[in-house]
Short mmCIF file of C-alpha atoms in Angstrom, two decimals:
data_model
loop_
_atom_site.label_atom_id
_atom_site.label_comp_id
_atom_site.label_asym_id
_atom_site.label_seq_id
_atom_site.Cartn_x
_atom_site.Cartn_y
_atom_site.Cartn_z
CA MET A 754 18.28 5.63 -1.98
CA ILE A 755 17.16 7.25 -5.22
CA LYS A 756 17.34 10.99 -5.01
CA GLY A 757 17.43 13.45 -7.87
CA GLU A 758 20.21 12.76 -10.36
CA THR A 759 22.71 11.30 -7.89
CA ALA A 760 21.46 7.76 -8.49
CA VAL A 761 21.70 7.88 -12.30
CA PRO A 762 24.79 5.98 -13.51
CA PRO A 763 26.77 6.83 -16.67
CA LEU A 764 25.20 5.41 -19.81
CA GLY A 765 27.85 2.73 -20.29
CA SER A 766 27.49 1.57 -16.70
CA LEU A 767 23.71 1.49 -17.03
CA ALA A 768 23.90 -0.79 -20.06
CA GLU A 769 26.35 -3.09 -18.27
CA GLU A 770 24.07 -3.32 -15.24
CA LEU A 771 21.05 -4.04 -17.37
CA LEU A 772 22.88 -6.81 -19.24
CA VAL A 773 23.32 -8.78 -16.01
CA ALA A 774 20.06 -7.69 -14.35
CA PRO A 775 17.16 -10.18 -14.22
CA ALA A 776 14.41 -9.14 -16.59
CA GLY A 777 11.71 -10.09 -14.09
CA ARG A 778 10.67 -7.65 -11.39
CA GLY A 779 10.65 -10.16 -8.55
CA ASP A 780 14.17 -11.41 -9.28
CA GLN A 781 15.87 -8.31 -7.89
CA ASP A 782 15.49 -6.08 -4.87
CA VAL A 783 13.25 -3.03 -4.95
CA GLU A 784 16.10 -0.53 -4.67
CA THR A 785 18.05 -1.95 -7.64
CA TYR A 786 14.98 -2.38 -9.82
CA GLU A 787 13.70 1.15 -9.20
CA ARG A 788 17.17 2.68 -9.67
CA LEU A 789 17.57 1.04 -13.08
CA LEU A 790 14.02 1.96 -14.08
CA ASN A 791 14.60 5.58 -13.13
CA ALA A 792 17.97 5.64 -14.92
CA VAL A 793 16.45 4.48 -18.22
CA VAL A 794 13.78 7.18 -18.02
CA THR A 795 16.27 9.90 -17.07
CA TRP A 796 18.67 8.99 -19.90
CA ALA A 797 15.80 9.03 -22.38
CA TYR A 798 15.18 12.63 -21.31
CA ARG A 799 18.86 13.54 -21.59
CA ASP A 800 19.78 11.81 -24.85
CA ARG A 801 17.29 9.37 -26.37
CA ASP A 802 19.49 8.48 -29.35
CA ALA A 803 22.52 7.65 -27.21
CA LEU A 804 20.35 5.60 -24.86
CA ALA A 805 18.81 3.64 -27.74
CA ALA A 806 22.25 2.79 -29.11
CA ALA A 807 23.51 1.66 -25.71
CA LEU A 808 20.45 -0.51 -25.07
CA GLY A 809 20.66 -2.50 -28.30
CA PRO A 810 22.62 -5.41 -26.75
CA VAL A 811 20.37 -5.31 -23.69
CA VAL A 812 17.23 -5.80 -25.77
CA ARG A 813 18.79 -8.79 -27.51
CA GLU A 814 19.75 -10.27 -24.12
CA PHE A 815 16.26 -9.67 -22.70
CA ALA A 816 14.56 -11.23 -25.73
CA GLY A 817 14.98 -14.76 -24.42
CA ARG A 818 13.99 -13.86 -20.86
CA ARG A 819 10.65 -12.13 -21.32
CA ARG A 820 8.25 -12.12 -18.40
CA GLY A 821 4.56 -11.38 -18.13
CA PRO A 822 3.17 -8.22 -19.75
CA GLY A 823 3.83 -5.08 -17.75
CA GLN A 824 6.27 -6.82 -15.44
CA GLY A 825 9.95 -6.12 -15.04
CA LEU A 826 12.33 -3.94 -16.99
CA THR A 827 11.75 -5.60 -20.35
CA PRO A 828 8.91 -3.42 -21.76
CA VAL A 829 10.60 -0.21 -20.63
CA VAL A 830 14.00 -1.16 -22.08
CA GLU A 831 12.41 -2.28 -25.36
CA GLN A 832 10.54 0.99 -25.83
CA ALA A 833 13.55 3.09 -24.85
CA ALA A 834 15.70 1.27 -27.40
CA GLY A 835 13.18 1.65 -30.23
CA ALA A 836 12.27 4.65 -32.32
CA ALA A 837 9.78 7.06 -30.81
CA ARG A 838 6.32 7.12 -32.40
CA ALA A 839 4.77 10.43 -31.47
CA GLU A 840 1.55 9.57 -33.30
CA GLU A 841 0.66 7.02 -30.60
CA PRO A 842 -0.72 8.90 -27.56
CA TRP A 843 0.62 7.47 -24.32
CA GLU A 844 -2.48 8.61 -22.44
CA ASN A 845 -4.40 5.60 -23.84
CA ALA A 846 -2.19 3.06 -22.07
CA GLU A 847 -5.10 1.94 -19.85
CA ARG A 848 -7.59 1.34 -22.64
CA GLY A 849 -9.09 -2.14 -22.64
CA TRP A 850 -8.04 -3.02 -19.09
CA LEU A 851 -10.44 -5.16 -17.07
CA GLU A 852 -10.30 -5.87 -13.34
CA LEU A 853 -10.37 -9.61 -12.70
CA CYS A 854 -9.18 -10.10 -9.15
CA ARG A 855 -9.05 -7.86 -6.09
CA HIS A 856 -6.26 -9.94 -4.64
CA GLU A 857 -4.10 -8.46 -7.40
CA ALA A 858 -4.85 -4.82 -6.58
CA LEU A 859 -1.24 -3.91 -5.82
CA ASP A 860 0.03 -5.67 -8.91
CA TYR A 861 -2.47 -3.73 -11.01
CA ILE A 862 -0.91 -0.52 -9.72
CA ALA A 863 2.63 -1.68 -10.50
CA GLY A 864 1.52 -2.83 -13.96
CA ALA A 865 -0.25 0.47 -14.68
CA ARG A 866 2.91 2.40 -13.88
CA ILE A 867 5.15 0.19 -16.03
CA GLY A 868 2.64 0.39 -18.88
CA GLU A 869 2.52 4.17 -18.63
CA ILE A 870 6.32 4.51 -18.55
CA ALA A 871 6.68 2.27 -21.59
CA ALA A 872 3.91 4.13 -23.46
CA ARG A 873 5.53 7.51 -22.79
CA LEU A 874 8.87 6.26 -24.06
CA ARG A 875 7.19 4.84 -27.16
CA ALA A 876 5.54 8.21 -27.81
CA GLY A 877 8.77 10.13 -27.19
CA ASP A 878 7.19 12.09 -24.33
CA HIS A 879 10.14 12.15 -21.95
CA VAL A 880 10.29 13.17 -18.28
CA PRO A 881 13.30 14.29 -16.20
CA SER A 882 12.90 11.41 -13.72
CA LEU A 883 10.24 9.20 -12.19
CA LEU A 884 8.11 10.81 -9.50
CA ALA A 885 7.68 7.48 -7.66
CA ALA A 886 11.40 6.60 -7.55
CA PRO A 887 11.84 5.53 -3.91
CA SER A 888 13.74 7.61 -1.39
CA ARG A 889 14.18 4.56 0.88
CA PRO A 890 14.85 0.87 0.23
CA THR A 891 11.29 0.05 1.33
CA GLY A 892 9.83 2.01 -1.57
CA ALA A 893 8.81 5.04 0.49
CA VAL A 894 9.06 8.47 -1.15
CA GLU A 895 10.04 11.43 1.02
CA PRO A 896 7.58 14.35 0.66
CA HIS A 897 10.38 16.83 -0.03
CA ASP A 898 11.71 14.60 -2.84
CA LEU A 899 8.27 14.44 -4.46
CA VAL A 900 7.81 18.22 -4.31
CA GLU A 901 11.31 18.84 -5.73
CA ARG A 902 10.65 16.46 -8.61
CA LEU A 903 7.32 18.11 -9.36
CA ALA A 904 8.98 21.53 -9.33
CA ARG A 905 11.45 20.26 -11.91
CA TYR A 906 8.58 18.92 -14.03
CA GLU A 907 7.06 22.38 -13.86
CA ARG A 908 10.29 24.08 -14.94
CA SER A 909 10.66 21.60 -17.79
CA GLY A 910 7.08 22.03 -18.99
CA VAL A 911 6.29 18.34 -18.38
CA ARG A 912 3.01 16.96 -17.07
CA PRO A 913 3.07 14.11 -14.50
CA GLY A 914 1.88 10.72 -15.66
CA PRO A 915 -1.26 9.74 -13.70
CA ALA A 916 0.06 6.27 -12.79
CA ASP A 917 3.55 7.43 -11.78
CA LEU A 918 2.10 10.30 -9.76
CA GLY A 919 -0.49 7.98 -8.21
CA GLN A 920 2.22 5.53 -7.18
CA ALA A 921 4.32 8.40 -5.79
CA LEU A 922 1.41 9.58 -3.65
CA LEU A 923 0.77 6.06 -2.32
CA ARG A 924 4.45 5.82 -1.40
CA CYS A 925 4.40 9.22 0.29
CA GLY A 926 2.76 9.13 3.71
CA GLY A 927 3.44 8.26 7.27
CA GLY A 928 2.07 11.30 9.03
CA PRO A 929 2.52 15.09 9.21
CA VAL A 930 4.76 16.79 6.66
CA GLU A 931 7.27 19.49 7.54
CA PRO A 932 5.89 23.05 7.15
CA GLU A 933 8.63 24.03 4.67
CA VAL A 934 7.65 21.14 2.40
CA LEU A 935 4.02 22.23 2.50
CA ARG A 936 5.06 25.79 1.66
CA ALA A 937 7.02 24.50 -1.34
CA ALA A 938 4.01 22.44 -2.43
CA GLU A 939 1.79 25.53 -2.22
CA LYS A 940 4.01 27.20 -4.84
CA LEU A 941 3.48 24.47 -7.44
CA GLU A 942 1.56 25.79 -10.44
CA LEU A 943 0.90 22.42 -12.03
CA PRO A 944 -2.82 21.57 -12.37
CA GLU A 945 -2.14 18.68 -9.97
CA GLY A 946 -0.76 21.07 -7.34
CA PRO A 947 -3.88 21.41 -5.14
CA ARG A 948 -4.39 17.64 -5.07
CA ILE A 949 -0.76 17.04 -4.09
CA LEU A 950 -0.92 19.67 -1.36
CA ALA A 951 -4.13 18.19 0.07
CA TRP A 952 -2.59 14.70 0.02
CA LEU A 953 0.49 15.85 1.92
CA ARG A 954 -1.62 17.71 4.46
CA GLN A 955 -3.71 14.62 5.22
CA GLY A 956 -0.57 12.50 5.69
CA GLY A 957 -1.07 10.14 2.76
CA LEU A 958 -3.47 7.25 2.21
CA PRO A 959 -5.79 6.61 5.19
CA HIS A 960 -5.48 3.25 6.94
CA PRO A 961 -8.66 1.26 6.27
CA ALA A 962 -10.67 -0.44 8.99
CA TRP A 963 -10.21 -4.21 9.03
CA TRP A 964 -11.86 -7.37 10.25
CA ARG A 965 -10.58 -10.86 10.89
CA GLU A 966 -12.48 -14.04 10.05
CA ARG A 967 -11.99 -17.77 9.75
CA GLU A 968 -12.94 -19.74 6.68
CA ALA A 969 -16.47 -21.04 6.87
CA GLY A 970 -17.08 -24.66 7.83
CA GLU A 971 -15.72 -27.07 10.39
CA PRO A 972 -11.96 -27.57 10.18
CA GLU A 973 -11.15 -30.60 8.06
CA ARG A 974 -7.86 -32.42 7.72
CA PRO A 975 -6.04 -32.12 4.39
CA SER A 976 -5.86 -35.17 2.18
CA ARG A 977 -3.58 -36.15 -0.66
CA ARG A 978 -6.56 -36.30 -2.96
CA ARG A 979 -8.19 -32.98 -2.11
CA GLY A 980 -5.39 -30.93 -0.58
CA ALA A 981 -6.10 -28.31 2.08
CA ARG A 982 -9.65 -28.38 3.41
CA ALA A 983 -12.13 -25.73 4.49
CA GLY A 984 -12.34 -24.01 7.83
CA ARG A 985 -8.61 -24.03 8.61
CA ARG A 986 -7.43 -20.53 7.72
CA ILE A 987 -7.83 -17.14 9.36
CA LEU A 988 -7.83 -14.21 6.94
CA VAL A 989 -8.26 -10.44 7.13
CA GLY A 990 -10.59 -8.14 5.19
CA THR A 991 -10.42 -4.37 4.79
CA GLU A 992 -13.10 -1.73 4.43
CA ALA A 993 -13.27 0.67 1.49
CA ILE A 994 -10.95 3.68 1.34
CA GLU A 995 -12.23 7.05 0.14
CA GLY A 996 -10.55 9.11 -2.58
CA ARG A 997 -10.16 6.74 -5.51
CA GLY A 998 -11.64 9.12 -8.08
CA GLU A 999 -8.46 11.10 -8.75
CA PHE A 1000 -6.40 7.96 -9.33
CA PRO A 1001 -6.27 5.96 -12.60
CA ARG A 1002 -8.83 3.19 -13.01
CA ARG A 1003 -6.30 0.44 -12.37
CA PHE A 1004 -5.79 1.85 -8.88
CA TRP A 1005 -9.47 1.62 -7.97
CA SER A 1006 -9.37 -2.01 -6.88
CA LEU A 1007 -7.17 -0.92 -3.97
CA PHE A 1008 -9.86 1.45 -2.70
CA ARG A 1009 -12.70 -1.07 -2.76
CA THR A 1010 -13.79 -3.23 0.17
CA PHE A 1011 -11.72 -6.41 0.23
CA GLU A 1012 -13.59 -9.57 1.14
CA PRO A 1013 -10.95 -12.12 2.20
CA HIS A 1014 -12.86 -15.17 0.99
CA ILE A 1015 -13.92 -13.79 -2.37
CA GLY A 1016 -13.37 -16.24 -5.20
CA CYS A 1017 -11.24 -15.26 -8.18
CA PRO A 1018 -9.20 -16.84 -10.98
CA HIS A 1019 -5.89 -15.95 -9.28
CA PHE A 1020 -6.43 -17.35 -5.79
CA GLY A 1021 -3.01 -19.04 -5.88
CA LEU A 1022 -1.27 -15.74 -6.63
CA ASP A 1023 2.34 -16.23 -7.66
CA ARG A 1024 3.45 -12.60 -7.32
CA ARG A 1025 4.24 -12.06 -3.66
CA ASP A 1026 7.54 -10.27 -3.23
CA GLY A 1027 9.14 -7.12 -1.87
CA HIS A 1028 7.87 -5.11 -4.84
CA THR A 1029 4.29 -5.88 -3.86
CA VAL A 1030 4.83 -4.37 -0.42
CA ALA A 1031 6.76 -1.42 -1.92
CA VAL A 1032 3.60 -0.31 -3.74
CA LEU A 1033 2.22 0.64 -0.29
CA PRO A 1034 5.24 0.89 2.03
CA TRP A 1035 3.22 2.67 4.71
CA HIS A 1036 0.41 0.08 4.61
CA PRO A 1037 1.83 -3.44 5.05
CA GLU A 1038 -1.52 -4.51 6.48
CA VAL A 1039 -3.24 -3.89 3.15
CA ALA A 1040 -0.59 -5.87 1.26
CA ALA A 1041 -0.67 -8.72 3.77
CA ALA A 1042 -4.48 -8.90 3.83
CA ARG A 1043 -4.73 -9.09 0.03
CA LEU A 1044 -2.23 -11.94 -0.25
CA LEU A 1045 -2.70 -13.77 3.05
CA SER A 1046 -4.48 -16.69 1.41
CA GLY A 1047 -1.37 -17.40 -0.64
CA ILE A 1048 0.86 -17.23 2.43
CA ALA A 1049 -1.48 -19.59 4.27
CA SER A 1050 -1.38 -22.10 1.44
CA ALA A 1051 2.36 -22.61 1.99
CA ALA A 1052 1.62 -23.77 5.55
CA ASP A 1053 -1.63 -25.64 4.90
CA GLY A 1054 -1.19 -27.07 1.42
CA ASP A 1055 1.06 -27.07 -1.59
CA GLY A 1056 1.41 -23.31 -1.99
CA ARG A 1057 4.55 -21.56 -3.16
CA GLY A 1058 6.60 -19.76 -0.55
CA ALA A 1059 7.12 -15.99 -0.40
CA PRO A 1060 10.24 -15.27 1.69
CA ALA A 1061 10.89 -11.85 0.13
CA PHE A 1062 7.30 -10.82 0.83
CA LEU A 1063 7.56 -11.79 4.51
CA HIS A 1064 10.80 -9.86 4.92
CA ALA A 1065 9.37 -6.81 3.17
CA LEU A 1066 6.32 -6.79 5.46
CA ALA A 1067 8.59 -6.64 8.50
CA ALA A 1068 10.88 -4.02 6.95
CA SER A 1069 8.07 -1.74 5.77
CA GLU A 1070 7.38 1.69 7.19
CA GLY A 1071 3.80 1.27 8.40
CA PRO A 1072 2.11 -0.30 11.42
CA ALA A 1073 1.97 -4.09 11.71
CA GLY A 1074 -1.46 -5.39 12.66
CA PRO A 1075 -3.34 -8.68 12.44
CA ALA A 1076 -2.64 -9.39 8.76
CA VAL A 1077 1.12 -8.95 9.12
CA HIS A 1078 1.20 -11.07 12.28
CA LEU A 1079 -0.91 -13.78 10.64
CA ALA A 1080 1.52 -13.79 7.69
CA VAL A 1081 4.40 -14.32 10.11
CA ALA A 1082 2.45 -17.04 11.95
CA TYR A 1083 1.81 -18.95 8.72
CA GLY A 1084 5.43 -18.47 7.71
CA LEU A 1085 6.80 -19.91 10.95
CA ALA A 1086 5.26 -23.28 10.06
CA SER A 1087 5.41 -23.01 6.29
CA ALA A 1088 6.45 -26.07 4.30
CA PRO A 1089 9.21 -24.29 2.31
CA GLU A 1090 12.27 -23.89 4.54
CA GLN A 1091 13.05 -20.49 3.02
CA ASP A 1092 9.68 -19.23 4.23
CA ARG A 1093 10.35 -20.43 7.75
CA GLN A 1094 13.73 -18.71 7.76
CA ALA A 1095 12.17 -15.52 6.43
CA ALA A 1096 9.41 -15.66 9.05
CA VAL A 1097 12.00 -16.00 11.82
CA GLN A 1098 13.86 -12.98 10.48
CA ALA A 1099 10.58 -11.08 10.15
CA LEU A 1100 9.73 -11.83 13.79
CA LEU A 1101 13.15 -10.62 14.91
CA LEU A 1102 13.02 -7.51 12.71
CA LEU A 1103 9.57 -6.56 13.95
CA ALA A 1104 10.81 -6.98 17.52
CA ALA A 1105 13.96 -4.93 16.91
CA ARG A 1106 11.89 -2.08 15.45
CA GLY A 1107 9.29 -2.17 18.24
CA ARG A 1108 6.55 -3.34 15.85
CA LEU A 1109 6.05 -6.89 17.15
CA ASP A 1110 2.88 -7.58 19.09
CA GLY A 1111 3.98 -10.77 20.84
CA PRO A 1112 0.64 -11.54 22.48
CA LEU A 1113 -1.18 -11.08 19.15
CA LEU A 1114 1.22 -13.38 17.31
CA GLY A 1115 1.00 -15.92 20.12
CA ARG A 1116 -2.79 -16.00 20.05
CA GLU A 1117 -2.82 -16.42 16.28
CA VAL A 1118 -0.28 -19.26 16.50
CA GLY A 1119 -2.34 -21.00 19.19
CA GLU A 1120 -5.58 -20.78 17.22
CA LEU A 1121 -3.99 -21.91 13.95
CA VAL A 1122 -2.43 -24.93 15.65
CA ALA A 1123 -5.81 -25.78 17.16
CA LEU A 1124 -7.37 -25.59 13.69
CA GLY A 1125 -4.75 -27.96 12.37
CA THR A 1126 -3.31 -25.36 10.01
CA LEU A 1127 0.17 -25.11 11.52
CA LYS A 1128 2.35 -28.16 12.06
CA VAL A 1129 3.81 -28.10 15.58
CA PRO A 1130 7.24 -29.59 14.73
CA LEU A 1131 7.86 -26.92 12.07
CA LEU A 1132 6.63 -24.17 14.38
CA THR A 1133 8.86 -25.46 17.19
CA GLY A 1134 11.93 -25.46 14.97
CA SER A 1135 11.28 -21.86 13.87
CA LEU A 1136 10.79 -20.58 17.41
CA ARG A 1137 13.89 -22.42 18.58
CA THR A 1138 15.90 -20.73 15.83
CA ALA A 1139 14.45 -17.34 16.75
CA ALA A 1140 15.18 -17.84 20.45
CA MET A 1141 18.86 -18.50 19.69
CA SER A 1142 19.35 -14.99 18.31
CA PRO A 1143 20.91 -12.38 20.64
CA GLY A 1144 18.28 -10.40 22.51
CA ALA A 1145 15.41 -12.56 21.24
CA ALA A 1146 14.51 -14.25 24.53
CA ALA A 1147 11.96 -11.61 25.62
CA PRO A 1148 10.04 -11.32 22.32
CA VAL A 1149 9.92 -15.10 21.85
CA TRP A 1150 8.71 -15.51 25.43
CA ASN A 1151 5.96 -12.95 24.81
CA VAL A 1152 4.81 -14.99 21.83
CA LEU A 1153 4.90 -18.30 23.69
CA ALA A 1154 3.25 -16.90 26.82
CA ALA A 1155 0.20 -16.04 24.73
CA ALA A 1156 0.34 -19.20 22.62
CA LEU A 1157 0.79 -21.85 25.31
CA PRO A 1158 -2.71 -21.69 26.86
CA GLY A 1159 -4.26 -22.52 23.49
CA LEU A 1160 -1.56 -25.00 22.52
CA LEU A 1161 -1.85 -26.98 25.73
CA ALA A 1162 -5.58 -27.30 25.17
CA CYS A 1163 -4.97 -29.13 21.88
CA THR A 1164 -5.76 -32.80 21.60
CA ARG A 1165 -2.10 -33.85 21.34
CA PRO A 1166 -0.27 -31.84 24.04
CA GLN A 1167 2.58 -34.38 24.02
CA LEU A 1168 3.89 -32.52 20.96
CA HIS A 1169 4.48 -29.40 23.05
CA GLY A 1170 7.29 -30.57 25.36
CA ALA A 1171 9.90 -28.96 23.09
CA LEU A 1172 7.92 -25.71 23.01
CA LEU A 1173 7.74 -25.69 26.80
CA ALA A 1174 11.51 -26.14 26.92
CA ILE A 1175 12.00 -23.14 24.62
CA ALA A 1176 9.57 -21.15 26.74
CA ALA A 1177 11.42 -22.04 29.94
CA ASP A 1178 14.74 -21.00 28.42
CA CYS A 1179 13.34 -17.69 27.16
CA ALA A 1180 11.52 -16.95 30.43
CA GLN A 1181 14.71 -17.60 32.38
CA GLN A 1182 16.87 -15.42 30.11
CA SER A 1183 14.37 -12.57 30.07
CA GLY A 1184 13.56 -12.69 33.80
CA ALA A 1185 9.86 -13.31 33.22
CA ARG A 1186 7.65 -13.82 36.26
CA GLY A 1187 4.01 -14.72 36.82
CA GLU A 1188 1.87 -17.78 36.31
CA LEU A 1189 0.23 -19.58 33.43
CA PRO A 1190 -2.60 -21.67 34.94
CA GLU A 1191 -2.46 -24.20 32.08
CA VAL A 1192 1.26 -24.75 32.69
CA SER A 1193 0.77 -25.04 36.45
CA ALA A 1194 -2.01 -27.61 35.95
CA LEU A 1195 0.21 -29.65 33.65
CA ALA A 1196 3.15 -29.39 36.04
CA GLY A 1197 1.00 -30.79 38.84
CA ARG A 1198 0.34 -34.04 37.02
CA PRO A 1199 2.15 -37.17 38.13
CA GLY A 1200 4.80 -38.72 35.91
CA SER A 1201 8.16 -37.89 34.43
CA SER A 1202 7.46 -37.38 30.74
CA GLN A 1203 9.30 -34.63 28.86
CA LEU A 1204 6.07 -32.66 28.69
CA VAL A 1205 5.53 -32.70 32.46
CA LYS A 1206 9.22 -32.08 33.22
CA GLN A 1207 9.35 -28.97 31.05
CA ALA A 1208 6.04 -27.73 32.45
CA ARG A 1209 7.47 -27.98 35.96
CA ARG A 1210 10.64 -26.23 34.88
CA LEU A 1211 8.69 -23.37 33.31
CA ARG A 1212 6.43 -23.10 36.36
CA ASP A 1213 9.45 -22.84 38.64
CA VAL A 1214 11.17 -20.22 36.45
CA LEU A 1215 8.05 -18.05 36.43
CA ALA A 1216 7.82 -18.42 40.21
CA GLY A 1217 11.43 -17.24 40.57
CA ARG A 1218 12.64 -20.54 42.06
#
């Protein structure tokens, strides 16, 4: 947790931490990254000269590990270690920016904030702390923390940076705010005060309406020559969100309608990690929808995995809907083993927090298997691993109960004997009762194959025999 000055380490300790910290944003957890970022900014406010001297070795260490522009601690550390140049206004940090890809909306926001922080340090315009420093590991900012920080800005005669304030507002949500916090916000005399008060009263960023759609075209099998084919993925789009005008331009992509099949030069998207979700900790659906095509590519092609992203979706503060559940579904049969492990943990975490919609996940799994997107052996292994966890029998059964009707209708049902065995075990452990007509029909067939045996066993368990 980052709260006030309690999270700011001594200057010597900060330099030591930075020397061993990865320069890239995605190489460290959100809490550590944000704590170090906030510490650099706070020390610049306290004693810029001492900070610059302490950061000299860090800059030399970072020099050989530079990442993309605007990413990671590197630009902030470099500016903090250099001499301030007051003649360069930090307010022009956004000049020349061009939106290229709506899939990257959340990364634009993170980049705008890093660029603004670095520009303020370069100009010598220091702030007591970062407004968007998270109060929770997920990236969420508590409303009372935001108001306290703004009050300190006011006492110090400092104006909020538009990008840092914008990120703080996006991280501050989740519903009604305590009356005493609203009363404290009413007392703010900053020009931004009325906007902040209105934001807190409305409970943060509204949740956009969404729709779900499959890629156009008949499902086609992948080939070594052409890779994943059309018609095999289910994606999620989101409607426009009102209120973009008071945010910096780089934030506007977030507020626009997101068409899930829109073409762009970054369709492979490498940046999918916990930091992406932490931009909108109360809206994991928005993060998942924007990057779902990349998650799907790890199950239906040669895409790179995103285990940290899957875990962050499950650990986030907001509601989990179709995009989050589709991300988990793709992850359960993803080619990279780390993704499958992360998807299992995401399933279990969602269940433990009461956010798992088992029937929804089951239906998505069934449809994606029918489309040929998910490989049954990989899916089976993931669900078997999940079912072995203490207390997981009921949630895994809920998933399988919804998935089995569609799975058993596939052209190769012989692959599903192992899934039926997992379902029978979970149904027995959870005390499930009822009937699945597709299972009963399969159980009534003659023969002694593994598929028929497990169908009979599941039928009998559900009948209480």
